Coordinates of C-alpha atoms and ligand atoms in Angstrom, one line a residue:
M1369 CA 9.5 -64.5 -24.0
S1370 CA 6.6 -64.1 -26.3
L1371 CA 3.6 -62.2 -24.8
N1372 CA 1.1 -64.4 -26.5
Y1373 CA -0.7 -66.8 -24.4
E1374 CA -1.4 -69.2 -27.2
E1375 CA 2.3 -69.8 -27.5
N1376 CA 3.4 -69.6 -23.9
P1377 CA 0.5 -69.7 -21.5
R1378 CA 2.5 -70.3 -18.4
D1379 CA 4.8 -67.3 -18.8
F1380 CA 2.0 -65.2 -20.0
W1381 CA 0.0 -65.9 -16.9
K1382 CA 3.1 -65.0 -14.8
A1383 CA 3.4 -61.7 -16.6
L1384 CA -0.2 -61.1 -16.1
L1385 CA 0.1 -61.7 -12.3
G1386 CA 3.0 -59.4 -12.3
E1387 CA 0.8 -56.8 -13.9
V1388 CA -1.9 -57.2 -11.2
E1389 CA 0.5 -57.5 -8.3
L1390 CA -0.1 -54.0 -7.0
K1391 CA -3.8 -54.4 -7.1
L1392 CA -3.8 -57.3 -4.8
S1393 CA -2.7 -57.7 -1.2
P1394 CA 0.8 -59.2 -1.0
M1395 CA -0.6 -62.3 0.6
V1396 CA -3.2 -62.9 -2.2
Y1397 CA -0.6 -62.2 -4.8
K1398 CA 1.8 -64.8 -3.3
S1399 CA -0.8 -67.4 -3.0
L1400 CA -2.0 -66.9 -6.6
V1401 CA 1.6 -67.3 -7.8
S1402 CA 2.1 -70.4 -5.8
R1403 CA -1.3 -72.0 -6.3
T1404 CA -2.0 -71.5 -9.9
T1405 CA -0.5 -72.2 -13.3
A1406 CA -1.8 -71.9 -16.8
E1407 CA -2.0 -73.9 -20.1
L1408 CA -3.8 -73.5 -23.4
G1409 CA -7.3 -74.9 -23.5
N1410 CA -8.5 -77.0 -26.5
D1411 CA -10.8 -74.1 -27.4
G1412 CA -7.9 -71.6 -27.5
T1413 CA -8.6 -70.0 -24.2
L1414 CA -6.1 -69.4 -21.4
K1415 CA -6.9 -72.1 -18.9
V1416 CA -5.9 -71.0 -15.4
L1417 CA -5.3 -74.1 -13.4
C1418 CA -6.1 -73.7 -9.7
E1419 CA -5.0 -75.9 -6.8
D1420 CA -8.6 -76.2 -5.6
D1421 CA -12.1 -74.9 -5.8
F1422 CA -11.5 -72.2 -3.3
V1423 CA -8.8 -70.6 -5.5
K1424 CA -10.9 -71.1 -8.6
N1425 CA -13.9 -69.4 -7.1
N1426 CA -11.9 -66.5 -5.9
I1427 CA -10.4 -66.0 -9.3
E1428 CA -13.8 -66.2 -11.0
K1429 CA -15.7 -64.1 -8.6
R1430 CA -13.2 -61.7 -7.1
Y1431 CA -10.3 -61.2 -9.5
N1432 CA -11.9 -61.9 -12.8
K1433 CA -12.2 -58.2 -13.7
I1434 CA -8.7 -57.3 -12.7
I1435 CA -7.3 -60.3 -14.7
E1436 CA -9.3 -59.4 -17.8
E1437 CA -8.2 -55.8 -17.6
A1438 CA -4.5 -56.8 -17.2
G1439 CA -4.8 -59.2 -20.1
H1440 CA -6.3 -56.5 -22.3
K1441 CA -3.4 -54.2 -21.4
L1442 CA -0.7 -56.8 -22.2
L1443 CA -2.2 -57.9 -25.5
S1444 CA -4.2 -54.9 -26.5
R1445 CA -7.1 -57.2 -27.1
K1446 CA -9.6 -59.1 -25.0
I1447 CA -8.2 -62.3 -23.5
L1448 CA -10.3 -65.4 -23.3
F1449 CA -9.7 -67.1 -20.0
K1450 CA -11.3 -69.6 -17.7
A1451 CA -10.4 -71.0 -14.3
E1452 CA -10.3 -74.7 -13.6
V1453 CA -9.3 -76.9 -10.8
M1454 CA -6.1 -78.9 -11.4
K1455 CA -6.7 -82.6 -11.9
N1456 CA -5.1 -85.3 -9.8
N1457 CA -5.3 -83.2 -6.7
D1458 CA -5.2 -85.0 -3.4
P1459 CA -8.5 -84.1 -1.7
Q1460 CA -6.9 -84.4 1.8
K1461 CA -4.4 -81.8 0.9
Q1462 CA -7.1 -79.6 -0.6
A1463 CA -9.1 -79.6 2.5
S1464 CA -6.2 -78.6 4.7
Q1465 CA -5.1 -75.9 2.4
N1466 CA -8.6 -74.4 2.2
T1467 CA -8.4 -73.5 5.9
S1468 CA -4.8 -72.5 5.9
F1469 CA -5.1 -70.3 2.9
G1470 CA -8.6 -69.1 3.5
P1471 CA -7.8 -65.9 5.3
L1472 CA -5.4 -64.8 2.6
F1473 CA -8.3 -64.3 0.3
V1474 CA -10.6 -62.8 2.9
Q1475 CA -8.2 -60.0 3.3
A1476 CA -8.6 -58.7 -0.2
R1477 CA -12.1 -57.2 0.2
S1478 CA -13.3 -54.5 -2.0
P1479 CA -14.2 -51.1 -0.4
E1480 CA -17.9 -51.9 -0.7
E1481 CA -17.4 -55.2 1.1
N1482 CA -15.3 -53.5 3.8
L1483 CA -18.1 -51.0 4.4
L1484 CA -20.7 -53.8 4.6
E1485 CA -18.6 -55.7 7.1
K1486 CA -18.2 -52.5 9.2
Q1487 CA -21.9 -51.8 9.0
R1488 CA -22.6 -55.4 10.1
K1489 CA -20.3 -55.1 13.1
A1490 CA -21.8 -51.8 14.1
N1491 CA -25.3 -53.4 13.9
L1492 CA -26.4 -51.2 11.1
S1493 CA -28.5 -52.0 8.1
P1494 CA -27.1 -50.5 4.9
K1495 CA -30.7 -49.8 3.6
F1496 CA -31.1 -46.8 5.8
T1497 CA -29.2 -43.9 4.3
L1498 CA -29.5 -40.1 4.4
E1499 CA -30.0 -40.1 0.6
N1500 CA -33.1 -42.2 0.8
F1501 CA -34.6 -40.3 3.7
I1502 CA -37.1 -37.8 2.4
M1503 CA -37.1 -34.5 4.0
G1504 CA -40.3 -32.6 4.7
K1505 CA -41.9 -30.1 7.0
N1506 CA -42.4 -32.8 9.6
N1507 CA -38.8 -33.8 10.0
N1508 CA -36.6 -31.0 8.6
L1509 CA -34.9 -30.2 11.9
A1510 CA -34.1 -33.8 12.7
Y1511 CA -32.8 -34.3 9.2
A1512 CA -30.6 -31.2 9.3
I1513 CA -29.1 -32.3 12.7
A1514 CA -28.5 -35.8 11.5
T1515 CA -26.7 -34.5 8.4
A1516 CA -24.5 -32.1 10.4
V1517 CA -23.7 -34.8 13.0
A1518 CA -22.7 -37.3 10.3
Q1519 CA -20.3 -34.7 8.9
K1520 CA -18.7 -33.7 12.2
P1521 CA -19.4 -36.3 14.8
G1522 CA -18.8 -35.0 18.4
E1523 CA -18.3 -31.4 17.3
L1524 CA -21.5 -29.7 16.7
Y1525 CA -24.4 -31.1 18.6
N1526 CA -24.0 -33.4 21.5
P1527 CA -26.0 -35.3 22.6
V1528 CA -28.6 -35.4 19.9
F1529 CA -32.1 -36.5 21.1
I1530 CA -34.7 -37.3 18.4
Y1531 CA -38.3 -38.3 19.4
S1532 CA -41.5 -39.2 17.6
G1533 CA -44.4 -41.7 17.6
V1534 CA -43.9 -45.1 15.9
G1535 CA -43.1 -45.5 12.3
L1536 CA -42.0 -42.0 11.6
G1537 CA -38.4 -42.5 10.8
K1538 CA -36.3 -42.5 14.0
T1539 CA -34.6 -45.8 13.3
H1540 CA -34.1 -44.9 9.7
L1541 CA -32.4 -41.6 10.6
I1542 CA -30.2 -42.8 13.5
Q1543 CA -29.0 -45.7 11.4
A1544 CA -28.4 -43.4 8.5
I1545 CA -26.1 -41.3 10.7
G1546 CA -24.0 -44.4 11.5
N1547 CA -23.9 -45.5 7.9
E1548 CA -22.8 -42.1 6.6
I1549 CA -20.0 -41.9 9.2
L1550 CA -18.7 -45.4 8.4
K1551 CA -18.7 -44.5 4.7
T1552 CA -16.9 -41.1 5.0
K1553 CA -14.7 -41.9 8.1
P1554 CA -14.1 -45.7 8.0
G1555 CA -11.9 -45.7 11.1
T1556 CA -14.7 -44.5 13.4
N1557 CA -15.9 -46.9 16.0
V1558 CA -19.7 -46.7 15.5
I1559 CA -22.0 -48.7 17.8
Y1560 CA -25.7 -48.9 17.2
T1561 CA -27.9 -50.5 19.8
T1562 CA -31.5 -50.3 21.1
G1563 CA -32.5 -49.5 24.6
E1564 CA -33.8 -53.0 24.8
A1565 CA -30.7 -54.7 23.5
F1566 CA -28.6 -52.5 25.8
T1567 CA -30.7 -53.7 28.8
N1568 CA -30.5 -57.3 27.8
E1569 CA -26.8 -57.2 27.2
L1570 CA -26.2 -55.6 30.6
I1571 CA -28.5 -58.2 32.4
E1572 CA -26.5 -61.0 30.7
A1573 CA -23.2 -59.4 31.8
I1574 CA -24.4 -59.1 35.4
K1575 CA -25.7 -62.6 35.4
N1576 CA -22.4 -63.9 34.3
G1577 CA -20.7 -62.3 37.3
Q1578 CA -17.0 -62.9 37.4
S1579 CA -17.1 -66.4 35.7
K1580 CA -14.0 -66.7 33.6
G1581 CA -14.3 -66.4 29.9
K1582 CA -17.8 -65.1 29.9
Y1583 CA -19.1 -61.7 28.9
S1584 CA -18.7 -59.6 32.1
T1585 CA -19.8 -56.1 33.2
N1586 CA -16.2 -55.1 32.5
D1587 CA -16.5 -56.3 28.9
F1588 CA -19.8 -54.4 28.7
R1589 CA -18.3 -51.2 29.9
N1590 CA -15.2 -51.5 27.7
K1591 CA -17.3 -52.1 24.7
F1592 CA -19.6 -49.1 25.0
R1593 CA -17.0 -46.7 26.4
K1594 CA -14.7 -47.4 23.4
A1595 CA -17.3 -46.0 21.0
D1596 CA -16.6 -42.9 19.0
V1597 CA -20.2 -42.7 18.0
L1598 CA -22.9 -44.3 20.2
L1599 CA -26.3 -44.6 18.7
I1600 CA -29.1 -45.7 21.1
D1601 CA -32.5 -46.3 19.5
D1602 CA -35.6 -46.3 21.7
I1603 CA -34.1 -45.2 24.9
Q1604 CA -37.4 -45.4 26.7
F1605 CA -36.7 -49.1 27.4
V1606 CA -33.8 -48.1 29.6
I1607 CA -35.6 -45.4 31.6
G1608 CA -37.1 -46.6 34.8
K1609 CA -35.0 -49.7 35.0
E1610 CA -32.7 -48.8 37.9
A1611 CA -29.6 -50.8 37.1
T1612 CA -29.6 -50.2 33.4
Q1613 CA -30.4 -46.6 33.8
E1614 CA -27.4 -46.2 36.1
E1615 CA -25.1 -48.0 33.8
F1616 CA -26.3 -46.0 30.9
F1617 CA -25.7 -42.8 32.9
H1618 CA -22.1 -43.7 33.4
T1619 CA -21.5 -44.7 29.8
F1620 CA -23.1 -41.5 28.7
N1621 CA -20.9 -39.4 31.0
S1622 CA -17.7 -41.0 30.0
L1623 CA -18.4 -40.6 26.3
Y1624 CA -19.7 -37.2 26.7
M1625 CA -16.6 -36.1 28.6
A1626 CA -14.4 -37.5 25.9
Q1627 CA -16.5 -35.5 23.3
K1628 CA -17.7 -38.6 21.6
Q1629 CA -20.9 -38.3 19.7
I1630 CA -24.1 -39.7 21.3
V1631 CA -27.4 -39.9 19.5
I1632 CA -30.5 -41.1 21.2
T1633 CA -34.1 -41.7 20.0
S1634 CA -37.2 -42.1 22.0
D1635 CA -40.9 -42.3 21.7
R1636 CA -41.3 -39.2 23.9
P1637 CA -39.5 -36.0 24.8
P1638 CA -37.1 -36.0 27.7
K1639 CA -39.4 -34.0 29.9
D1640 CA -42.0 -36.8 29.8
F1641 CA -39.8 -39.3 31.6
N1642 CA -40.8 -39.4 35.2
S1643 CA -38.7 -37.8 38.0
I1644 CA -36.5 -40.7 38.9
A1645 CA -34.5 -40.1 35.8
E1646 CA -34.3 -36.4 36.1
R1647 CA -30.5 -36.5 36.4
I1648 CA -30.4 -38.3 33.1
T1649 CA -33.1 -36.4 31.3
S1650 CA -31.3 -33.1 32.1
R1651 CA -28.3 -34.6 30.3
F1652 CA -30.4 -35.4 27.2
S1653 CA -31.6 -31.8 27.2
S1654 CA -28.1 -30.4 27.4
G1655 CA -27.5 -31.0 23.6
I1656 CA -30.1 -30.6 21.0
I1657 CA -33.6 -32.0 20.8
A1658 CA -35.7 -32.5 17.7
D1659 CA -39.0 -34.2 17.0
I1660 CA -40.5 -35.8 14.0
Q1661 CA -44.1 -35.1 13.4
V1662 CA -46.7 -37.1 11.5
P1663 CA -46.2 -36.4 7.7
D1664 CA -48.9 -34.4 5.9
M1665 CA -50.6 -35.5 2.7
E1666 CA -47.9 -33.9 0.4
M1667 CA -45.1 -35.6 2.3
R1668 CA -46.8 -39.0 2.3
A1669 CA -47.3 -38.8 -1.4
A1670 CA -43.7 -37.7 -1.9
I1671 CA -42.4 -40.6 0.0
L1672 CA -44.4 -43.1 -2.0
R1673 CA -43.5 -41.5 -5.3
T1674 CA -39.8 -41.6 -4.5
R1675 CA -40.1 -45.2 -3.5
R1676 CA -41.9 -46.0 -6.7
D1677 CA -39.4 -44.2 -8.9
R1678 CA -36.4 -45.9 -7.2
A1679 CA -37.9 -49.4 -7.5
G1680 CA -39.5 -48.8 -10.9
D1681 CA -42.8 -50.0 -9.6
D1682 CA -45.8 -50.0 -11.9
I1683 CA -48.2 -47.7 -10.1
E1684 CA -49.7 -44.4 -11.2
N1685 CA -49.7 -41.1 -9.3
D1686 CA -53.4 -41.1 -8.8
V1687 CA -53.2 -44.5 -7.0
I1688 CA -50.3 -43.3 -4.9
D1689 CA -52.4 -40.2 -3.9
L1690 CA -55.2 -42.4 -2.9
I1691 CA -53.0 -44.5 -0.7
A1692 CA -51.5 -41.4 0.8
E1693 CA -55.0 -40.1 1.6
S1694 CA -56.1 -43.3 3.2
V1695 CA -53.2 -43.9 5.5
T1696 CA -52.5 -41.0 7.7
T1697 CA -51.0 -42.6 10.8
N1698 CA -47.3 -43.2 10.0
I1699 CA -44.8 -44.1 7.3
R1700 CA -44.5 -47.7 8.2
E1701 CA -48.3 -48.2 7.7
L1702 CA -48.1 -46.1 4.6
E1703 CA -45.4 -48.3 3.1
G1704 CA -47.4 -51.4 4.2
A1705 CA -50.5 -50.2 2.3
Y1706 CA -48.4 -49.4 -0.8
M1707 CA -46.9 -52.9 -0.8
Q1708 CA -50.3 -54.4 -0.3
V1709 CA -51.7 -52.6 -3.3
L1710 CA -48.7 -53.5 -5.4
T1711 CA -48.6 -57.2 -4.5
A1712 CA -52.3 -57.6 -5.0
S1713 CA -52.2 -56.3 -8.5
M1714 CA -49.0 -58.2 -9.3
A1715 CA -50.6 -61.4 -8.2
G1716 CA -53.5 -60.6 -10.5
G1717 CA -51.2 -59.6 -13.3
V1718 CA -52.8 -56.1 -13.6
T1719 CA -51.8 -52.5 -13.0
P1720 CA -53.4 -51.2 -9.8
T1721 CA -56.2 -48.7 -10.3
K1722 CA -57.7 -46.2 -7.9
E1723 CA -60.7 -48.4 -7.7
S1724 CA -58.8 -51.6 -6.9
A1725 CA -56.7 -49.8 -4.3
A1726 CA -59.7 -48.2 -2.7
K1727 CA -61.4 -51.5 -2.4
L1728 CA -58.4 -53.2 -1.0
L1729 CA -57.6 -50.6 1.6
G1730 CA -61.3 -49.9 2.5
Q1731 CA -61.8 -53.6 3.0
N1732 CA -58.9 -53.7 5.3
I1733 CA -59.9 -50.9 7.5
K1734 CA -63.2 -52.6 7.9
D1735 CA -61.6 -56.0 8.7
R1736 CA -59.6 -54.4 11.5
R1737 CA -62.6 -52.7 12.9
N1738 CA -64.6 -55.9 13.0
K1739 CA -62.0 -57.7 14.9
N1740 CA -61.6 -55.1 17.6
V1741 CA -64.1 -53.5 19.9
G1742 CA -65.2 -50.0 18.9
V1743 CA -64.1 -46.8 20.5
N1744 CA -67.6 -46.2 21.9
D1745 CA -67.8 -49.6 23.5
I1746 CA -64.5 -48.9 25.3
L1747 CA -65.6 -45.5 26.6
K1748 CA -68.9 -47.0 27.8
A1749 CA -67.2 -49.8 29.6
V1750 CA -64.8 -47.4 31.3
C1751 CA -67.6 -45.2 32.5
T1752 CA -69.7 -48.1 33.8
Y1753 CA -66.7 -49.5 35.6
Y1754 CA -65.8 -46.2 37.3
A1755 CA -69.4 -45.1 37.7
V1756 CA -68.9 -41.8 35.9
K1757 CA -70.8 -40.2 33.0
I1758 CA -69.7 -40.0 29.4
P1759 CA -70.2 -36.2 29.0
D1760 CA -68.0 -35.7 32.1
I1761 CA -65.2 -37.8 30.7
K1762 CA -65.4 -35.8 27.5
G1763 CA -65.8 -32.5 29.5
K1764 CA -63.2 -30.2 30.9
K1765 CA -63.4 -31.0 34.7
R1766 CA -60.1 -32.2 36.1
T1767 CA -61.2 -33.8 39.4
K1768 CA -59.4 -36.9 40.5
E1769 CA -62.5 -39.0 40.0
L1770 CA -62.5 -38.1 36.3
V1771 CA -58.8 -37.8 35.4
I1772 CA -57.9 -41.4 36.0
P1773 CA -60.9 -42.9 34.1
R1774 CA -60.3 -40.5 31.3
Q1775 CA -56.7 -41.5 31.0
V1776 CA -57.7 -45.2 31.2
A1777 CA -60.1 -44.6 28.3
M1778 CA -57.3 -43.0 26.3
F1779 CA -55.0 -45.9 27.0
L1780 CA -57.5 -48.6 26.2
I1781 CA -58.6 -46.9 23.0
K1782 CA -55.1 -46.6 21.9
E1783 CA -54.1 -50.1 22.9
M1784 CA -57.2 -52.0 21.6
T1785 CA -57.9 -50.1 18.4
G1786 CA -54.7 -48.3 17.4
T1787 CA -56.7 -45.2 16.7
P1788 CA -54.4 -42.2 16.1
Y1789 CA -53.9 -39.8 19.0
M1790 CA -55.4 -37.0 17.1
T1791 CA -58.6 -38.9 16.5
I1792 CA -58.8 -40.0 20.1
G1793 CA -58.4 -36.4 21.1
D1794 CA -61.4 -35.4 18.8
F1795 CA -63.5 -38.2 20.2
L1796 CA -62.8 -37.3 23.8
G1797 CA -64.1 -33.8 23.6
G1798 CA -61.7 -32.1 21.3
R1799 CA -58.5 -32.7 23.3
D1800 CA -55.0 -32.0 21.9
H1801 CA -53.1 -35.1 20.6
T1802 CA -50.3 -34.4 23.1
T1803 CA -52.8 -34.6 25.9
I1804 CA -53.8 -38.1 24.7
M1805 CA -50.2 -39.2 24.3
H1806 CA -49.5 -38.1 27.8
G1807 CA -52.6 -39.9 29.2
V1808 CA -51.7 -43.1 27.4
R1809 CA -48.2 -43.0 28.7
T1810 CA -49.3 -42.2 32.2
I1811 CA -51.4 -45.3 32.4
E1812 CA -48.7 -47.4 30.7
E1813 CA -46.4 -46.4 33.5
E1814 CA -49.1 -46.7 36.2
V1815 CA -49.9 -50.3 35.1
Q1816 CA -46.2 -51.1 35.9
K1817 CA -46.2 -49.3 39.2
S1818 CA -49.7 -49.7 40.7
E1819 CA -51.3 -53.0 41.4
K1820 CA -54.7 -51.2 41.6
I1821 CA -54.6 -49.5 38.2
K1822 CA -53.3 -52.7 36.7
Q1823 CA -56.3 -54.6 38.1
D1824 CA -58.7 -51.8 37.0
V1825 CA -57.5 -51.9 33.5
A1826 CA -57.7 -55.7 33.4
N1827 CA -61.3 -55.6 34.8
V1828 CA -62.5 -53.1 32.1
K1829 CA -61.0 -55.4 29.4
T1830 CA -62.7 -58.4 30.8
A1831 CA -66.0 -56.6 30.9
L1832 CA -65.5 -55.6 27.3
K1833 CA -64.9 -59.2 26.3
E1834 CA -67.9 -60.5 28.2
N1835 CA -70.3 -57.9 26.6
G1836 CA -68.7 -57.9 23.2
Ligands
LIG950 P1 -39.5 -45.5 13.8 O1 -38.2 -45.9 14.2 O2 -39.7 -44.0 14.2 O3 -40.6 -46.3 14.4 P2 -38.7 -46.2 11.2 O4 -37.4 -45.5 11.1 O5 -38.6 -47.7 11.4 O6 -39.7 -45.6 12.3 O7 -39.5 -45.9 9.8 C1 -40.6 -46.8 9.3 C2 -40.5 -46.9 7.9 O8 -40.7 -45.7 7.2 C3 -39.1 -47.4 7.4 O9 -39.2 -48.3 6.4 C4 -38.4 -46.1 7.0 O10 -37.4 -46.3 6.0 C5 -39.6 -45.3 6.4 N1 -39.4 -43.9 6.5 C6 -39.6 -43.1 7.7 N2 -39.4 -41.8 7.4 C7 -39.0 -41.7 6.2 C8 -38.6 -40.6 5.3 N3 -38.6 -39.4 5.8 N4 -38.2 -40.9 4.1 C9 -38.3 -42.2 3.6 N5 -38.6 -43.2 4.3 C10 -39.0 -43.0 5.6
LIG951 MG1 -37.6 -47.6 15.5

């Protein structure tokens, strides 16, 4: 037979399929052989006739490269080929075949597609990787642990507990661990979930009870206890909720005993969870704990520069430095400000300058302040409500009459203005930011537990609204 498609397209196509056979799954190969044929097109191309659109699309999108390569190999020159749907096809038949042959094609995924599918099943977003996580002074321990755990899950550090304030990279890092493991050890059963999703899923399972065919507590247990790597983000949602906490405890123990890797993130260190959960928090502390701090100026600028370089954004270093100087709270807000500067200038068709960025960001800080009440107003309202003096609240005395109003002030300032802990600390008499974090959390918890505190907080807010 002549290996020249212009003379004998049908045989040439068969030979070509033979050539690619080993690159395809046997199912796909068979269905290509049985569902395609070839003839010479008017324009001298090899016309591959496909039984239906489905086959045609697959050939064009999935196998086009393999076919071209094989053609090149057979002829020592580039082949010109195009896929077409055979004419006179019974549409009825076509529809039924689509479904029966569909899965054959689905099986032939590229490694990248396989990885994406695994990531999707594990609940992971591919955008969070270890490569694009910038390491700095503020996160180097957490980063080193994440890297080590991704290399040897279950062997080095277990459990891993990472904590930080919002927007500092916990979700990025914990997801990056999962993504890296799926990439390097594709057979691993990785499950990522959040404390909140874990809670909701359990509630759903309990609610379903024993009803047949519904997701039950048994299903819940089986799912989580089959994990090789369990990643739970924002565990604080679980703590304090009796049933969920208990279930988590059992899941934790069974995985831990089986030397499966557990990684947990939280907005606070284990010791800050209240005593009900001590049994559990001592488990957290049995592995390794790392925190992520607020990034310094250098780190903030490095994050934005890397981002700029990767995306090829049109923005100069001096503008980046200005953004890094203006946004000190966390990386999420930093990225938000960067995007804002970039989009504003893109919309105007200009390159952002220091001046335009300063105006934009300055404007915004003011906007936010106008909308909310001021820090001073809040402190005044708290003092009036509890009948205590401002200097006492800012002072050092720790009597009961002062401690609660002081913490309520911390809480309301944080909640209503979003002022950084450190700034609140300075404002309230030069207190450490950890003291403020602790105070805010205490009231957060008290509001749940104590009707009185809840009412007090609500009353101060009402007073602020009425006066403001
Ligand atoms: P958290 O879960 O602690 O609230 P995230 O992980 O959601 O914070 O991080 C907020 C944003 O900042 C994300 O877009 C994340 O990719 C980015 N980010 C955080 N830390 C880093 C880092 N070290 N390098 C690069 N990007 C980071
Ligand atoms: Mg997060």
